[in-house]
Coordinates of C-alpha atoms in Angstrom, one line a residue:
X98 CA 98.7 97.6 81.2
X99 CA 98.1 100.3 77.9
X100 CA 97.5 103.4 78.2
X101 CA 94.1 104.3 79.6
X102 CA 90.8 105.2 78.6
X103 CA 90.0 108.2 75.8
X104 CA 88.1 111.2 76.0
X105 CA 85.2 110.7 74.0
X106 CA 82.7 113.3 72.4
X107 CA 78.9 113.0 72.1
X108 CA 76.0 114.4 70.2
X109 CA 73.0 116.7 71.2
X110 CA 70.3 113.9 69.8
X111 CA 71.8 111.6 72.6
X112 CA 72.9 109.1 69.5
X113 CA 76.3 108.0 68.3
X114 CA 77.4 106.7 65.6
X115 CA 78.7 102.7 65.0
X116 CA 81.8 103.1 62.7
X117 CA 81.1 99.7 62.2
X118 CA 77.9 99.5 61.0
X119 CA 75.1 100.8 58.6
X120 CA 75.4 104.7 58.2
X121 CA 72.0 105.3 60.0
X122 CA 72.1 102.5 62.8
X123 CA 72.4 103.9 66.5
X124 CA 74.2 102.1 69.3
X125 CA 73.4 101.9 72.9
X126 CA 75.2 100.8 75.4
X127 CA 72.3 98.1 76.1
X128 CA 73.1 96.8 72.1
X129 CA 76.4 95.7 73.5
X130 CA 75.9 92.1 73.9
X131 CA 78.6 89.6 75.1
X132 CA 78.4 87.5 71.9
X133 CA 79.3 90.4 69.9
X134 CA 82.1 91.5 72.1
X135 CA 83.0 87.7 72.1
X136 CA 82.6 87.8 68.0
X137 CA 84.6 91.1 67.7
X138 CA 87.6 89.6 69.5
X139 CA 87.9 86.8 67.7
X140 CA 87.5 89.0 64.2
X141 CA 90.6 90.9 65.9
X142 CA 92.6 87.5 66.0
X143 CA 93.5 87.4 62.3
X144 CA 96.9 87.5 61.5
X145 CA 97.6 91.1 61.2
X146 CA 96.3 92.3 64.7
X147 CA 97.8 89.3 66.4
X148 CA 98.8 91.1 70.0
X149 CA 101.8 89.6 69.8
X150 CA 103.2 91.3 73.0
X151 CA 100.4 90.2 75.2
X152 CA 99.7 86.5 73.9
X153 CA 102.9 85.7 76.0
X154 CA 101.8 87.4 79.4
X155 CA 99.6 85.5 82.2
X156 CA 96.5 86.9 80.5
X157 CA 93.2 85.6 79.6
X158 CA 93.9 84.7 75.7
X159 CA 90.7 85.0 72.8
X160 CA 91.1 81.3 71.6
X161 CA 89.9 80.3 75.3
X162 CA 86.5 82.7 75.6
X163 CA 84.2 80.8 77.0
X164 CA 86.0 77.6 77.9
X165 CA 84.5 76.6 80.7
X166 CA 86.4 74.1 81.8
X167 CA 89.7 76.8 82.7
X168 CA 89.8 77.6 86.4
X169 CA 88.8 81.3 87.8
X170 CA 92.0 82.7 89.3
X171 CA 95.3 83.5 89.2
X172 CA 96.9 81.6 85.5
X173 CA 100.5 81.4 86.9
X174 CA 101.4 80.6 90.6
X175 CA 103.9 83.3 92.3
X176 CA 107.4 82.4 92.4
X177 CA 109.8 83.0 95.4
X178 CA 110.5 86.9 95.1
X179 CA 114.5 85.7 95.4
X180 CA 113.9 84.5 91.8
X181 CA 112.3 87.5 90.4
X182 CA 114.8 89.4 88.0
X183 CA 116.6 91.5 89.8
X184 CA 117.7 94.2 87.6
X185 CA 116.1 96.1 85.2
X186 CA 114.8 95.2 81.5
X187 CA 117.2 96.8 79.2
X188 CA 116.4 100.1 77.1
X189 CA 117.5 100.6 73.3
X190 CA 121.2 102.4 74.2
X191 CA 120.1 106.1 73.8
X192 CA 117.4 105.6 77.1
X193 CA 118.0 105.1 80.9
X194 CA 115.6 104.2 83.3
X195 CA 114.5 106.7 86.5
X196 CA 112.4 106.4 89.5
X197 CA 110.1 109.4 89.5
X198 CA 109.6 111.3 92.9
X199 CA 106.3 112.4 92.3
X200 CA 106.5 114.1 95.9
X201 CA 109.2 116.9 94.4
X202 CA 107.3 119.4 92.5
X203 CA 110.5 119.4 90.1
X204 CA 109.8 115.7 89.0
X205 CA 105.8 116.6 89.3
X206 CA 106.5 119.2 86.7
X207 CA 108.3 117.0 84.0
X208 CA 105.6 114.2 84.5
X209 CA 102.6 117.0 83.8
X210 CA 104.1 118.6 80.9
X211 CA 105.0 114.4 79.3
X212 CA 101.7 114.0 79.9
X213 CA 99.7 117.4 79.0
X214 CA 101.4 117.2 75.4
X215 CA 101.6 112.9 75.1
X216 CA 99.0 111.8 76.4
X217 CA 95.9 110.1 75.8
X218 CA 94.0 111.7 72.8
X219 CA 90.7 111.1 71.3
X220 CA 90.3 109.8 67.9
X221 CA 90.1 113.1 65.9
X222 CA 92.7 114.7 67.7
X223 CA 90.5 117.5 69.2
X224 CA 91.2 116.8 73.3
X225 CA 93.8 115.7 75.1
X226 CA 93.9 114.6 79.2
X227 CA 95.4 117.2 81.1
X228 CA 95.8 115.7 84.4
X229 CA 96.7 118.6 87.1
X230 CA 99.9 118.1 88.8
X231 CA 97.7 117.9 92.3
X232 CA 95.8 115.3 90.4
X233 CA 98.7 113.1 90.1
X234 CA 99.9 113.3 93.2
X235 CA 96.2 112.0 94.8
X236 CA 96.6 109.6 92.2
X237 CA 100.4 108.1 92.7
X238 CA 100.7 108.5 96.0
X239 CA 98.0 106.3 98.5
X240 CA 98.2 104.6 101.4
X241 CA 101.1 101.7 101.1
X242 CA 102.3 103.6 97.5
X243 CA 106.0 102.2 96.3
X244 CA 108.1 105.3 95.2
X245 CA 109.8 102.3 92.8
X246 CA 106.4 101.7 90.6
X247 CA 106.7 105.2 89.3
X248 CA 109.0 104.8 86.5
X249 CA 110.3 106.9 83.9
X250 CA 112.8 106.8 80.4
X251 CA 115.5 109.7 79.9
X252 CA 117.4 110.3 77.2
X253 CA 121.1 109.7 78.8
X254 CA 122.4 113.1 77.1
X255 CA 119.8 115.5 77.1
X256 CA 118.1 113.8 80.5
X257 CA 114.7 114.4 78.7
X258 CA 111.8 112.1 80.3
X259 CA 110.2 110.6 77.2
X260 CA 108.3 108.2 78.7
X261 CA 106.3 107.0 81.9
X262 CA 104.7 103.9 83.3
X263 CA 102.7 103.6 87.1
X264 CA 101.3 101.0 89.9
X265 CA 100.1 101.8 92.7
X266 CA 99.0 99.2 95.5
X267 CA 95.0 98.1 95.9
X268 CA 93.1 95.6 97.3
X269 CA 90.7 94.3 95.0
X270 CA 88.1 92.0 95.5
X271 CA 86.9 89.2 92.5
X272 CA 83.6 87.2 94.0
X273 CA 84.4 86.7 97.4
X274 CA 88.3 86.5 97.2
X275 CA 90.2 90.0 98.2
X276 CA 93.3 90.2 96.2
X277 CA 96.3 92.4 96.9
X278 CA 97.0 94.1 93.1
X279 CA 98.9 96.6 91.6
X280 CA 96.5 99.4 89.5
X281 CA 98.9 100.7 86.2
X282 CA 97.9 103.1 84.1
X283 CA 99.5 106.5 82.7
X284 CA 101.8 104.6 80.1
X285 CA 103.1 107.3 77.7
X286 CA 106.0 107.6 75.2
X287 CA 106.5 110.5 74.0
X288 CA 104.9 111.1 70.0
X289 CA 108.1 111.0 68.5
X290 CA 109.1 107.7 69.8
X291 CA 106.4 105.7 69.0
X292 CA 108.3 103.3 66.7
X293 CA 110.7 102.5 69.3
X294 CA 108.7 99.7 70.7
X295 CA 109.6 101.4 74.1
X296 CA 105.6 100.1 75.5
X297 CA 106.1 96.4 76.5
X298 CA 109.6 97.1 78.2
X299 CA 108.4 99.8 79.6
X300 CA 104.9 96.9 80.7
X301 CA 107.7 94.3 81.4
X302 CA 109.6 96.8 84.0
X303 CA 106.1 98.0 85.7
X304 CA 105.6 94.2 86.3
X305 CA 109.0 93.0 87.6
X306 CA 109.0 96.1 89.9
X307 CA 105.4 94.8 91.1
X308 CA 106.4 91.0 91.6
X309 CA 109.7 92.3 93.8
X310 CA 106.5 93.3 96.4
X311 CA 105.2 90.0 96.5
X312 CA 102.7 91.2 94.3
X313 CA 101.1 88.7 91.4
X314 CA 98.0 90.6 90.1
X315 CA 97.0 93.7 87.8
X316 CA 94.0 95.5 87.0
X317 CA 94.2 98.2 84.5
X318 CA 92.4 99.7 81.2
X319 CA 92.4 100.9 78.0
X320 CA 90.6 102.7 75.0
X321 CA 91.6 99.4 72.4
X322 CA 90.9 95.6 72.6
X323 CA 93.8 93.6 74.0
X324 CA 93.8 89.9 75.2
X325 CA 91.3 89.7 77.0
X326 CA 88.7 92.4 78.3
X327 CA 87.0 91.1 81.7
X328 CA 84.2 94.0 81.0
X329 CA 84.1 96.8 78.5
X330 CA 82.0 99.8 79.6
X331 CA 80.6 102.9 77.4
X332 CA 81.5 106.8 78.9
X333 CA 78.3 108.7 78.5
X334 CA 78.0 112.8 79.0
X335 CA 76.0 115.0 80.5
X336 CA 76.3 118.7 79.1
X337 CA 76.2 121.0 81.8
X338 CA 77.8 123.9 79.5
X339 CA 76.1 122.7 76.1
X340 CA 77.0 125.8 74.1
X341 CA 80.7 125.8 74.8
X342 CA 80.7 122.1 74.0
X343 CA 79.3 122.3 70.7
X344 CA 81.7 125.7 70.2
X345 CA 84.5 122.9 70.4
X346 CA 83.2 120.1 68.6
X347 CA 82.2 118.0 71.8
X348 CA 78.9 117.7 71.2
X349 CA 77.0 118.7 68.3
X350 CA 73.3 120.2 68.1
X351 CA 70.1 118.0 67.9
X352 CA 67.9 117.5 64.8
X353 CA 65.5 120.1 64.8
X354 CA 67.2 122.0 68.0
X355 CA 68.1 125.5 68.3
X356 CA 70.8 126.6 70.5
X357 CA 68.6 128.4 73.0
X358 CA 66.3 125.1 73.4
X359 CA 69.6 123.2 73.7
X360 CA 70.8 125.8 76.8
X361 CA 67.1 125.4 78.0
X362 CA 67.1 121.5 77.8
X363 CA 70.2 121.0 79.9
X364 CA 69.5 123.6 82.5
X365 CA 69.6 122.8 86.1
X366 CA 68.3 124.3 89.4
X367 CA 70.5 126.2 91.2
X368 CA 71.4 124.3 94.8
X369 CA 70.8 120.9 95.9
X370 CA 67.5 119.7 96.4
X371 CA 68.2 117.3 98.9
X372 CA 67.7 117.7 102.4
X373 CA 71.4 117.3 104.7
X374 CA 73.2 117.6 101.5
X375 CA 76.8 118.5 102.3
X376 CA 80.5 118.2 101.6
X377 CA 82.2 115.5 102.9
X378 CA 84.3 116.1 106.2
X379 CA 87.0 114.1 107.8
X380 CA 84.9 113.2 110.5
X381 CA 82.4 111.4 108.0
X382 CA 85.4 108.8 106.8
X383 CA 84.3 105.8 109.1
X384 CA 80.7 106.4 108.1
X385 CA 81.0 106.6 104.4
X386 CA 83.5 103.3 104.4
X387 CA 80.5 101.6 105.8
X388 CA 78.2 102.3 103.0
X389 CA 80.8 102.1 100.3
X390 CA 82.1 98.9 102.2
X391 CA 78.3 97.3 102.0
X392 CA 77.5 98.6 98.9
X393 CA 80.2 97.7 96.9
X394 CA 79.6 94.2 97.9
X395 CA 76.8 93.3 95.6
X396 CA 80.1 93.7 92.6
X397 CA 81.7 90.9 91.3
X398 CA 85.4 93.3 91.2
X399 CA 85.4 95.8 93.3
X400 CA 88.1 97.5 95.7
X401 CA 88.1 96.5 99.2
X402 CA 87.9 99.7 101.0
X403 CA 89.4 100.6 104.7
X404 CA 89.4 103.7 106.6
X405 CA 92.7 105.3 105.3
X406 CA 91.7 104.4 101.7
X407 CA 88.2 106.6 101.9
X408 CA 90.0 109.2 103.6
X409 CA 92.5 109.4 100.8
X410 CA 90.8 108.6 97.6
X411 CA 87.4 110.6 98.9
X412 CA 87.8 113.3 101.1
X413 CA 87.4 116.4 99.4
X414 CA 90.6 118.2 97.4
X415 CA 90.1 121.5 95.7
X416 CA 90.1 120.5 91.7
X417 CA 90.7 116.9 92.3
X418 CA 88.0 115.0 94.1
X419 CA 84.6 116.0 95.2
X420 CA 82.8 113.9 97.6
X421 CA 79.3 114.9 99.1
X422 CA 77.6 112.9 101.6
X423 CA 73.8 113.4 102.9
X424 CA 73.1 113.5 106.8
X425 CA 69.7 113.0 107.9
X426 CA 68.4 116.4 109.4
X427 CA 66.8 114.1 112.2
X428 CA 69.3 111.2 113.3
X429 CA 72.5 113.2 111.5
X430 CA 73.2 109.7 109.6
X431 CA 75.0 109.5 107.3
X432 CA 72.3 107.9 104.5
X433 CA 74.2 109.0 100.8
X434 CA 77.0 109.4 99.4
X435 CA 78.5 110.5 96.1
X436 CA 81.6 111.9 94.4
X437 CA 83.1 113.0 91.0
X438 CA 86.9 113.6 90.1
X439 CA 88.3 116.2 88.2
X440 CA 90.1 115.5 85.0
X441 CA 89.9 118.0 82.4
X442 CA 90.8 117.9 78.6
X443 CA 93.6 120.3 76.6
X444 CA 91.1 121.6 73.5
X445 CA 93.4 121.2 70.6
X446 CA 93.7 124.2 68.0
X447 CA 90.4 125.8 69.2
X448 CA 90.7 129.8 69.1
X449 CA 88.0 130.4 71.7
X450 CA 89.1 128.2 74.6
X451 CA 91.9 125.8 75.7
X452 CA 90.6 123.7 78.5
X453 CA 87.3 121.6 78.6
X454 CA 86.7 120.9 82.5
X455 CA 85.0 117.6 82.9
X456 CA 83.8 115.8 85.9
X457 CA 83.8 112.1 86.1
X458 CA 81.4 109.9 88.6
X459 CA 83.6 107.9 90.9
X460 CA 82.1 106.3 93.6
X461 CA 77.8 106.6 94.2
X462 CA 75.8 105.5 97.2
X463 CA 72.5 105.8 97.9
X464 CA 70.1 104.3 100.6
X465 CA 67.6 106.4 101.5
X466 CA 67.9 109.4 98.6
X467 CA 67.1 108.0 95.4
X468 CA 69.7 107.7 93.5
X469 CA 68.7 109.6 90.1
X470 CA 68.0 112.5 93.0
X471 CA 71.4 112.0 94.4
X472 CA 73.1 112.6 90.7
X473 CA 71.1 114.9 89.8
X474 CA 72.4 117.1 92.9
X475 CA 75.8 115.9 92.2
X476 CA 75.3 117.7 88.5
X477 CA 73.8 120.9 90.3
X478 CA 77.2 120.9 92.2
X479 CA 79.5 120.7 89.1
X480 CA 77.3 123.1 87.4
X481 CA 77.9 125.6 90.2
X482 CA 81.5 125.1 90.0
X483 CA 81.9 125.4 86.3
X484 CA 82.4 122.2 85.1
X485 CA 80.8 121.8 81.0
X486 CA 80.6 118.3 81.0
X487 CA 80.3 115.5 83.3
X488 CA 80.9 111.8 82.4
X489 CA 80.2 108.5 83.7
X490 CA 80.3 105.0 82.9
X491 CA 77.7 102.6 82.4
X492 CA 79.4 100.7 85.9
X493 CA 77.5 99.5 88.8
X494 CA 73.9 100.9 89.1
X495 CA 75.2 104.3 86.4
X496 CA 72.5 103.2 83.8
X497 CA 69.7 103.6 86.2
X498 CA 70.0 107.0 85.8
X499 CA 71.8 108.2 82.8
X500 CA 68.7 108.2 79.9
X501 CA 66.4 110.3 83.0
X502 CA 69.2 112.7 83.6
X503 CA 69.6 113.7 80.2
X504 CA 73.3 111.4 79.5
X505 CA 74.1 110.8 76.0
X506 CA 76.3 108.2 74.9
X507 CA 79.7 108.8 73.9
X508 CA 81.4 107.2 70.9
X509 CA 84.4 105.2 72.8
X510 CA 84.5 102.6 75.0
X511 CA 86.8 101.3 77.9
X512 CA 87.9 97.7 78.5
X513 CA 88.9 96.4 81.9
X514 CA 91.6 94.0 81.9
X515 CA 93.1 92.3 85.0
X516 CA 96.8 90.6 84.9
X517 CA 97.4 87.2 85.6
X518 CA 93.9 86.5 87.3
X519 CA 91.3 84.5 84.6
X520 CA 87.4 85.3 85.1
X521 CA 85.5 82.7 82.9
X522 CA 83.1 85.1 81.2
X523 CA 83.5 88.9 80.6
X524 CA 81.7 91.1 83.2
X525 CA 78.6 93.0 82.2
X526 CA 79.2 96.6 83.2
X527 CA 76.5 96.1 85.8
X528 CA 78.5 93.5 87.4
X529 CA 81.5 96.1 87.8
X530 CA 82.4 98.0 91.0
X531 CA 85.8 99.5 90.3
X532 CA 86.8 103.1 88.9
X533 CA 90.4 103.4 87.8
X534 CA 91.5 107.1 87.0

């Protein structure tokens, strides 16, 4: 339950850099072997970046990787919800909590501009998230959402919001088992309170607010290492406006390439090549829950889909989500499906431009198109509607296409956790169905 994952930047010669390693070694995301995850965790267990915090919470712990003989599952039973705390973790005495009604575009307002100038940043401070105010409200607010799991900490005098912490109710499934969980993510404290360890309270409160529902289990992610990743995943990007991005630092040019071979490189046709290609509609909901509903399947964690969750998380919203299904010109099936969210980055001290608009793959599936074709019309799309980048993780059957649609890798990487529910062995990214925003 950190803060989520980091906007990362990539390079022209579809490389990146190992801080960790020799000066000219390259990493890709196929170098990024269990044992070495395995081996960097338990490097991370020396005494000075002991995560104190979470070696107390129902999590998988670093000293049992690979202990076989722990069972899969939930690590703590529930307790009777009667003897779940019943008021709220206390705050250091300047700091109150609130419930944010993120349906009042007063409250929407405060929680954008926390965020736009808090949030998540990447490493050389260039980007920051900049999550639209329509964005959070497709985010916070799905079927079954609790108003209480969207919290927030004013300052009692000045009624600032200086910090803010979400769940929101999914069903996720783990091998065959469905599990009812709460998803957290957008934990931020505002810069100047950092030292104020106002982040596990703030984790503590998010999770006593979830058990009052009956609820037991987490999944959530972050940009850093915490006891104990159940997958960690590589971004990788796909210029679709290469000369703006190397204008802002994103990306950087090639050895050997100009910026005309660059622009020429990354070019695209201009509509969709695929025959039945289309937006999605509302009367395509029950069709594309079946194919997300059989596909996802093969996925050791993935969300358990219904009808109201497709129509909610995938039917089309202007800036938000974009979901495209293919109907066969013959039967008018529906064969394919594919979708990307819109989440763009704040470009920091830039005097040419302020916003980088990225698009980021969500939820992909193909049957009868092939599935590089199905991306590759999904980038045509984006491209049309001025997105410069578009991202996706190396998740489910991504890396199938990424090197053949022209993908580099980026230089961060996002770790999947899950609260209170033990997998034995880390997932390989392969083995992952799930998308958190």
């Amino acid at each position: 339950m950190e803060d989520n994952k980091v906007p990362t930047t990539t390079n022209e010669s579809l490389v990146t850099r190992d801080p960790n390693s020799d000066e000219n070694a390259v990493t890709r995301p196929s170098d990024i072997s269990m044992e070495a995850i395995t081996r960097r965790m338990q490097e991370s267990l020396s005494i000075e970046n002991r995560h104190k915090f979470w070696e107390t919470q129902p999590v998988g712990q670093f000293k049992d990787l690979g202990d076989s003989s722990l069972p899969e599952g939930p690590i703590e039973d529930p307790t009777p919800v009667s003897e779940v705390k019943q008021e709220p973790y206390n705050l250091p005495g300047p700091y109150e909590w609130i419930t944010c009604d993120m349906e009042t575009a007063e409250m929407c307002t405060e929680v954008y501009n926390l965020l736009t100038n808090n949030y998540v940043e990447d490493d050389e401070n260039m980007f920051r998230f900049n999550y639209s105010k329509e964005f959070l409200q497709w985010a916070l607010r799905p079927p079954g959402h609790y108003k209480s799991w969207h919290i927030g900490v004013r300052v009692k005098t000045s009624k600032k919001l200086v910090a803010f912490i979400t769940g929101v109710p999914a069903r996720i499934r783990v091998r065959g088992e469905v599990v009812s969980m709460a998803e957290v993510n957008f934990l931020c404290v505002h810069k100047k309170l950092r030292s104020k360890r106002l982040a596990p309270v703030m984790i503590k409160e998010v999770t006593r607010r979830v058990h009052l529902e009956n609820i037991w289990q987490a999944a959530y992610t972050a940009g850093v290492v915490i006891p104990t990743p159940v997958a960690t995943c590589q971004y990788w990007h796909r210029s679709l406006n290469p000369k703006k991005l190397i204008d802002v630092g994103f990306s950087r040019l090639g050895p050997r390439m100009t910026m005309s071979r660059t622009i020429k490189l990354y070019k695209l046709p201009d509509s969709p090549v695929t025959p039945g290609f289309r937006k999605m509609e509302l009367r395509d909901v029950p069709a594309v829950t079946r194919l997300l509903r059989g596909y996802l399947n093969q996925f050791v964690v993935a969300p358990d889909f219904n009808d109201d969750d497709v129509e909610h998380w995938l039917l089309p919203k202007e800036d938000v989500i974009d979901s495209f299904v293919v109907e066969s010109p013959i039967t008018h099936e529906i064969t394919d499906f594919c979708s990307f969210y819109t989440l763009p980055s704040t470009v920091l001290g830039n005097p040419n431009y302020n916003t980088l608009k990225a698009a980021y793959s969500y939820y992909n599936v193909a049957t009868k198109t092939p599935l590089i074709q199905l991306m590759n019309d999904a980038l045509i799309i984006a491209k049309k509607k001025d997105y410069d980048v578009f991202n996706a993780l190396d998740i489910m059957e991504n890396e199938s296409f990424l090197k053949e649609l022209k993908y580099g890798p980026g230089d961060g990487k996002l770790h999947y956790y899950l609260y209170n529910y033990r997998l034995r062995q880390p997932m390989k990214p392969s083995e992952l169905g799930l998308v958190l925003l």
